[in-house]
Coordinates of C-alpha atoms in Angstrom, one line a residue:
M1 CA 78.1 105.4 79.7
S2 CA 79.8 108.3 78.1
R3 CA 80.7 111.6 79.7
S4 CA 78.6 114.5 78.6
T5 CA 81.7 116.7 78.3
E6 CA 85.2 115.7 77.2
K7 CA 88.3 117.8 77.5
T8 CA 90.5 118.1 74.4
A9 CA 94.2 117.2 74.8
A10 CA 95.1 120.8 74.4
S11 CA 93.1 121.8 77.5
L12 CA 94.5 119.1 79.7
P13 CA 97.2 119.9 82.3
T14 CA 100.6 118.6 81.3
A15 CA 103.6 117.1 83.1
S16 CA 107.3 117.0 82.3
G17 CA 107.1 113.2 81.7
V18 CA 109.7 112.2 84.2
L19 CA 107.5 109.6 85.8
C20 CA 106.7 108.1 82.4
R21 CA 110.3 107.8 81.5
L22 CA 111.2 106.3 84.9
A23 CA 108.3 103.8 84.6
A24 CA 109.3 102.9 81.0
E25 CA 112.9 102.3 82.1
H26 CA 111.7 100.2 85.0
A27 CA 109.5 98.1 82.8
A28 CA 112.1 97.7 80.1
Q29 CA 114.5 96.3 82.7
A30 CA 111.9 93.7 83.6
G31 CA 111.6 92.7 79.9
I32 CA 108.2 94.4 79.3
R33 CA 107.5 95.7 75.8
I34 CA 107.1 99.4 76.2
A35 CA 105.7 100.5 72.8
P36 CA 102.2 98.9 73.2
L37 CA 101.8 100.5 76.6
L38 CA 102.8 103.9 75.2
R39 CA 100.3 103.6 72.4
K40 CA 97.5 102.6 74.8
A41 CA 98.3 105.7 76.9
D42 CA 98.4 108.0 73.9
L43 CA 102.0 108.8 74.4
P44 CA 104.7 109.2 71.6
L45 CA 107.2 106.3 71.1
S46 CA 110.0 109.0 71.2
L47 CA 109.1 109.8 74.9
T48 CA 111.7 107.5 76.4
N49 CA 114.7 109.2 74.6
D50 CA 113.4 112.8 74.3
E51 CA 113.4 114.6 77.7
S52 CA 112.0 117.8 76.2
L53 CA 108.6 116.2 75.5
R54 CA 105.8 117.1 77.9
V55 CA 102.8 114.8 78.3
T56 CA 99.3 115.2 79.5
S57 CA 99.0 114.4 83.2
K58 CA 96.1 112.1 82.3
S59 CA 98.2 110.1 79.9
Q60 CA 100.9 109.8 82.5
I61 CA 98.4 108.4 85.0
V62 CA 97.2 105.9 82.5
F63 CA 100.7 104.9 81.5
L64 CA 101.7 104.4 85.2
D65 CA 98.7 102.1 85.7
L66 CA 99.5 100.1 82.6
V67 CA 103.1 99.6 83.7
A68 CA 102.0 98.7 87.2
N69 CA 99.7 96.1 85.9
A70 CA 102.3 94.7 83.5
L71 CA 104.8 94.4 86.4
Q72 CA 102.1 93.3 88.8
D73 CA 103.4 96.1 91.1
P74 CA 100.6 97.8 93.0
L75 CA 103.3 100.0 94.7
L76 CA 104.9 101.3 91.5
G77 CA 104.7 105.0 92.4
F78 CA 106.4 104.3 95.8
H79 CA 109.1 102.2 94.3
L80 CA 109.9 104.8 91.6
A81 CA 110.2 107.6 94.1
R82 CA 112.3 105.5 96.6
D83 CA 114.8 104.1 94.0
M84 CA 115.2 106.9 91.5
D85 CA 118.1 109.4 91.3
M86 CA 116.4 112.4 92.9
R87 CA 118.1 114.7 90.4
E88 CA 115.8 113.3 87.7
L89 CA 113.1 115.7 89.1
A90 CA 115.1 118.7 87.9
P91 CA 114.6 121.7 88.1
L92 CA 112.5 121.1 91.3
Y93 CA 115.2 119.1 93.0
Y94 CA 117.9 121.8 92.4
L95 CA 115.5 124.5 93.6
M96 CA 114.9 122.6 96.8
A97 CA 118.6 121.5 97.4
S98 CA 119.9 125.0 97.0
S99 CA 117.5 126.4 99.6
S100 CA 118.7 127.5 103.0
K101 CA 116.5 125.2 105.1
L102 CA 113.8 122.7 104.8
G103 CA 110.9 125.1 105.3
D104 CA 112.2 127.3 102.4
A105 CA 112.7 124.2 100.2
L106 CA 109.1 123.0 100.7
D107 CA 107.7 126.5 100.2
N108 CA 109.6 126.7 96.9
A109 CA 108.5 123.2 95.8
A110 CA 104.8 124.1 96.5
R111 CA 105.1 127.4 94.7
Y112 CA 106.6 125.9 91.5
S113 CA 105.2 122.4 91.4
A114 CA 103.4 123.2 88.1
V115 CA 106.8 123.2 86.4
V116 CA 106.9 119.5 86.9
N117 CA 103.2 118.7 86.8
E118 CA 100.4 121.2 86.2
A119 CA 97.8 118.8 87.6
V120 CA 99.3 118.7 91.1
R121 CA 98.8 121.9 93.2
V122 CA 101.0 121.7 96.3
S123 CA 100.4 123.9 99.4
V124 CA 101.9 124.1 102.8
A125 CA 100.2 124.9 106.1
R126 CA 101.9 125.8 109.4
S127 CA 100.6 125.9 112.9
A128 CA 102.1 125.6 116.4
A129 CA 101.3 121.9 116.4
T130 CA 102.1 120.7 112.9
F131 CA 103.5 121.4 109.4
S132 CA 101.6 119.9 106.5
I133 CA 102.0 119.6 102.8
D134 CA 98.8 119.2 100.9
Y135 CA 98.3 118.0 97.3
E136 CA 95.3 119.0 95.2
Y137 CA 94.5 117.8 91.7
V138 CA 93.8 120.6 89.2
G139 CA 92.1 120.1 85.8
I140 CA 92.0 116.3 86.2
E141 CA 89.9 113.9 88.2
R142 CA 91.7 112.7 91.4
H143 CA 90.0 109.3 91.4
L144 CA 91.8 108.4 88.2
D145 CA 95.2 108.3 90.0
R146 CA 97.1 106.0 92.4
H147 CA 100.7 105.9 91.5
Q148 CA 101.4 109.5 90.7
I149 CA 100.3 110.9 94.1
V150 CA 102.1 108.1 96.0
F151 CA 105.2 109.1 94.0
W152 CA 104.9 112.8 95.0
I153 CA 104.4 112.2 98.7
T154 CA 107.2 109.6 98.8
Y155 CA 109.6 111.9 97.0
T156 CA 108.7 114.7 99.4
L157 CA 109.7 112.6 102.4
R158 CA 112.8 111.1 100.7
A159 CA 114.1 114.6 99.7
A160 CA 113.4 116.0 103.2
R161 CA 115.5 113.1 104.7
A162 CA 118.3 113.3 102.2
L163 CA 118.7 117.1 102.2
T164 CA 118.7 117.4 106.0
N165 CA 120.6 114.2 106.6
R166 CA 118.0 113.3 109.2
A167 CA 115.8 110.2 109.7
L168 CA 112.7 112.3 109.6
T169 CA 109.4 110.6 110.5
P170 CA 106.0 112.1 109.4
T171 CA 103.3 112.6 112.0
Y172 CA 100.6 111.8 109.4
V173 CA 100.4 110.5 105.8
G174 CA 97.0 110.3 104.1
F175 CA 95.8 109.4 100.6
V176 CA 92.4 110.2 99.1
H177 CA 92.2 106.8 97.2
Q178 CA 91.4 103.5 98.8
S179 CA 94.1 101.0 99.6
E180 CA 94.3 98.3 97.0
A181 CA 97.5 96.5 98.2
D182 CA 99.5 95.3 101.1
N183 CA 101.1 98.6 102.2
S184 CA 103.4 97.2 104.9
E185 CA 106.5 98.0 102.8
M186 CA 105.4 101.6 102.5
E187 CA 104.6 101.8 106.2
R188 CA 108.1 100.6 107.1
Y189 CA 109.6 103.3 104.8
F190 CA 107.4 106.1 106.1
E191 CA 107.7 104.7 109.7
C192 CA 104.1 105.7 110.5
P193 CA 100.6 104.4 109.8
L194 CA 99.2 105.3 106.3
K195 CA 95.6 106.5 106.0
F196 CA 93.5 105.8 102.9
G197 CA 90.1 107.1 101.8
V198 CA 90.6 110.4 103.6
P199 CA 89.4 113.8 102.4
R200 CA 92.9 115.2 101.5
D201 CA 96.3 113.9 100.2
R202 CA 98.6 115.1 102.9
I203 CA 101.9 114.5 104.7
S204 CA 102.6 116.2 108.0
F205 CA 105.6 116.7 110.3
D206 CA 106.6 118.2 113.5
P207 CA 106.8 122.0 112.7
Q208 CA 110.4 122.2 114.1
I209 CA 111.7 120.4 111.0
T210 CA 111.2 123.6 108.9
E211 CA 114.2 125.2 110.6
L212 CA 116.6 122.3 109.7
H213 CA 119.4 123.7 107.5
F214 CA 120.9 122.2 104.3
L215 CA 124.6 121.5 103.7
T216 CA 123.7 121.9 100.0
E217 CA 122.6 125.5 100.4
D218 CA 123.7 127.6 97.5
L219 CA 122.3 131.1 97.4
F220 CA 123.5 131.9 93.9
L221 CA 122.1 128.7 92.4
N222 CA 118.9 129.2 94.4
R223 CA 118.4 132.7 93.0
F224 CA 118.9 131.4 89.5
M225 CA 116.5 128.5 90.0
V226 CA 113.8 130.7 91.5
A227 CA 114.0 133.0 88.4
Y228 CA 114.0 130.0 86.1
C229 CA 111.0 128.3 87.8
N230 CA 109.1 131.6 88.1
H231 CA 109.4 132.1 84.3
A232 CA 108.5 128.5 83.6
S233 CA 105.5 128.6 86.0
V234 CA 104.2 131.7 84.3
Q235 CA 104.4 129.9 80.9
R236 CA 102.6 127.0 82.5
A237 CA 99.9 129.0 84.3
R238 CA 96.5 127.4 84.0
S239 CA 92.9 128.2 84.8
E240 CA 90.9 126.8 87.7
N241 CA 89.5 123.3 87.7
P242 CA 86.5 122.8 85.4
I243 CA 83.4 122.7 87.6
R244 CA 82.8 119.0 86.8
T245 CA 86.3 118.1 88.0
R246 CA 85.9 120.2 91.1
V247 CA 82.6 118.5 92.0
E248 CA 84.0 115.0 91.3
N249 CA 87.1 115.6 93.5
A250 CA 84.8 116.8 96.3
I251 CA 82.5 113.8 96.0
V252 CA 85.1 111.1 96.2
P253 CA 86.2 111.4 99.8
R254 CA 82.5 111.7 100.9
L255 CA 81.2 108.6 99.2
S256 CA 82.2 106.0 101.8
E257 CA 80.9 108.3 104.5
G258 CA 77.5 108.4 102.8
T259 CA 77.6 112.2 102.8
A260 CA 78.0 112.9 99.1
S261 CA 75.0 115.2 98.9
V262 CA 74.7 118.3 96.7
G263 CA 74.5 120.5 99.8
A264 CA 77.7 119.0 101.3
V265 CA 79.6 119.3 98.1
A266 CA 78.4 122.8 97.4
S267 CA 79.6 123.8 100.9
D268 CA 83.0 122.1 100.3
L269 CA 83.4 124.2 97.2
G270 CA 82.3 127.4 99.0
L271 CA 79.1 127.7 96.9
S272 CA 75.4 127.7 97.6
I273 CA 73.4 124.8 96.2
R274 CA 71.7 127.3 93.8
T275 CA 75.0 128.6 92.6
L276 CA 76.5 125.2 92.1
S277 CA 73.4 124.0 90.2
R278 CA 73.5 127.1 88.0
K279 CA 77.2 126.5 87.2
L280 CA 76.6 122.9 86.4
A281 CA 73.5 123.7 84.2
A282 CA 75.7 126.1 82.2
E283 CA 77.8 123.1 81.3
G284 CA 74.8 120.9 80.6
L285 CA 75.3 119.0 83.8
T286 CA 73.5 118.0 86.9
F287 CA 74.8 116.9 90.3
S288 CA 73.0 113.6 90.2
T289 CA 74.4 112.8 86.7
I290 CA 77.9 113.5 87.8
L291 CA 77.5 111.4 91.0
D292 CA 76.0 108.5 89.0
E293 CA 78.7 108.5 86.3
L294 CA 81.5 108.8 89.0
R295 CA 80.1 105.9 90.9
F296 CA 80.2 103.8 87.7
D297 CA 83.8 104.8 87.0
L298 CA 84.8 103.9 90.5
A299 CA 82.8 100.6 90.5
L300 CA 84.7 99.4 87.5
Q301 CA 88.0 100.4 89.2
Y302 CA 87.1 98.6 92.4
L303 CA 85.9 95.5 90.6
R304 CA 89.5 95.0 89.3
N305 CA 90.7 94.7 92.9
Y306 CA 89.7 91.1 93.6
E307 CA 90.3 91.5 97.3
L308 CA 87.3 93.8 97.6
S309 CA 84.0 92.0 98.0
I310 CA 80.8 93.3 96.3
S311 CA 79.5 94.4 99.6
Q312 CA 82.7 96.4 100.3
I313 CA 82.5 98.1 96.9
A314 CA 78.9 99.0 97.6
W315 CA 80.0 100.6 100.9
L316 CA 82.9 102.5 99.3
L317 CA 80.4 103.9 96.8
G318 CA 78.1 105.2 99.5
Y319 CA 75.3 102.6 99.2
T320 CA 73.8 101.3 102.5
E321 CA 72.4 98.2 100.8
I322 CA 74.1 95.9 98.4
S323 CA 70.9 95.5 96.4
S324 CA 70.9 99.3 95.6
F325 CA 74.4 99.0 94.2
V326 CA 73.5 95.9 92.2
H327 CA 70.5 97.6 90.7
A328 CA 72.4 100.7 89.9
F329 CA 75.2 98.7 88.2
Q330 CA 72.7 96.7 86.2
R331 CA 71.4 100.0 84.9
W332 CA 74.9 101.3 84.1
A333 CA 76.4 98.2 82.5
G334 CA 73.5 95.9 81.6
K335 CA 75.0 93.2 83.8
S336 CA 75.5 92.5 87.5
P337 CA 78.8 93.5 89.3
T338 CA 79.6 89.8 89.6
D339 CA 79.2 89.2 85.9
A340 CA 81.3 92.3 85.2
R341 CA 84.1 91.1 87.5
R342 CA 84.0 87.8 85.7
S343 CA 84.4 89.5 82.4
I344 CA 87.3 91.6 83.7
R345 CA 89.1 88.6 85.0
H346 CA 88.9 86.8 81.7
S347 CA 89.7 89.8 79.5

């Protein structure tokens, strides 16, 4: 099944490539040949020794998956964020570290996240009860990713702990994607339960942490970094998500709930059903086609996780009966989910 619309590389959001270089170094240390993986991800071979090269966020996601599979490390994003030198994420690290207090640092990180990755839009929300950092994917389908978002949330917690010199514990950590591994190692690090398959990628804290001051505060450096990041973010300014991507990102968290209807998704996007349908029609799309193709993409992804049964996959995709999923998959792929899984296992 082919997508009715494809983005050109020039229109895709880009990233600084830090995660690619970290993953490549990690794989090389384990004796993995990097060149074939770079080629599969459409990345230049010079990426590992040219820090000026930016990459498409989509290629970065693909490369991280390839490295994780080669290393048999389903927690690659977590391990990279936990073990890296935090300064590798310059200029964002220096912008945060030179801030006066944690709340300022996280505000700055949210405002200028596009400097590091245009596909990840970060926002903060404060209330009397909680302080939350949310991550939204822009210009790219959220369901494609696992390791990149885990990296971002882990790095946020690690930086908050390091810069305040406090053993901070989140009150909540949630990921849009479904869990595909034993996450006990991550839970020990975060020191709280991790939620998967939730509507929003989010990490939350007690609101009092925002007032914690940094020993690394440097007002002159911070002023310079704000100016630098402001200029860089203007250069990297991008348009809103394409309508297809917005619809897909709204559908995914609703699938397992069985609520992925055109009315519910339109409401999530702040649109009427008629307006959404009109916007989709202008792109040659329909809601039912997007839902169908997205389910196929996710089905192939879930079939690679051998711990998920066919019935569990059917439920994750929003089917109330296994037979409905099997018939749909037969229509998509010309074979049953069981046969497809067998082919994947032997490929």
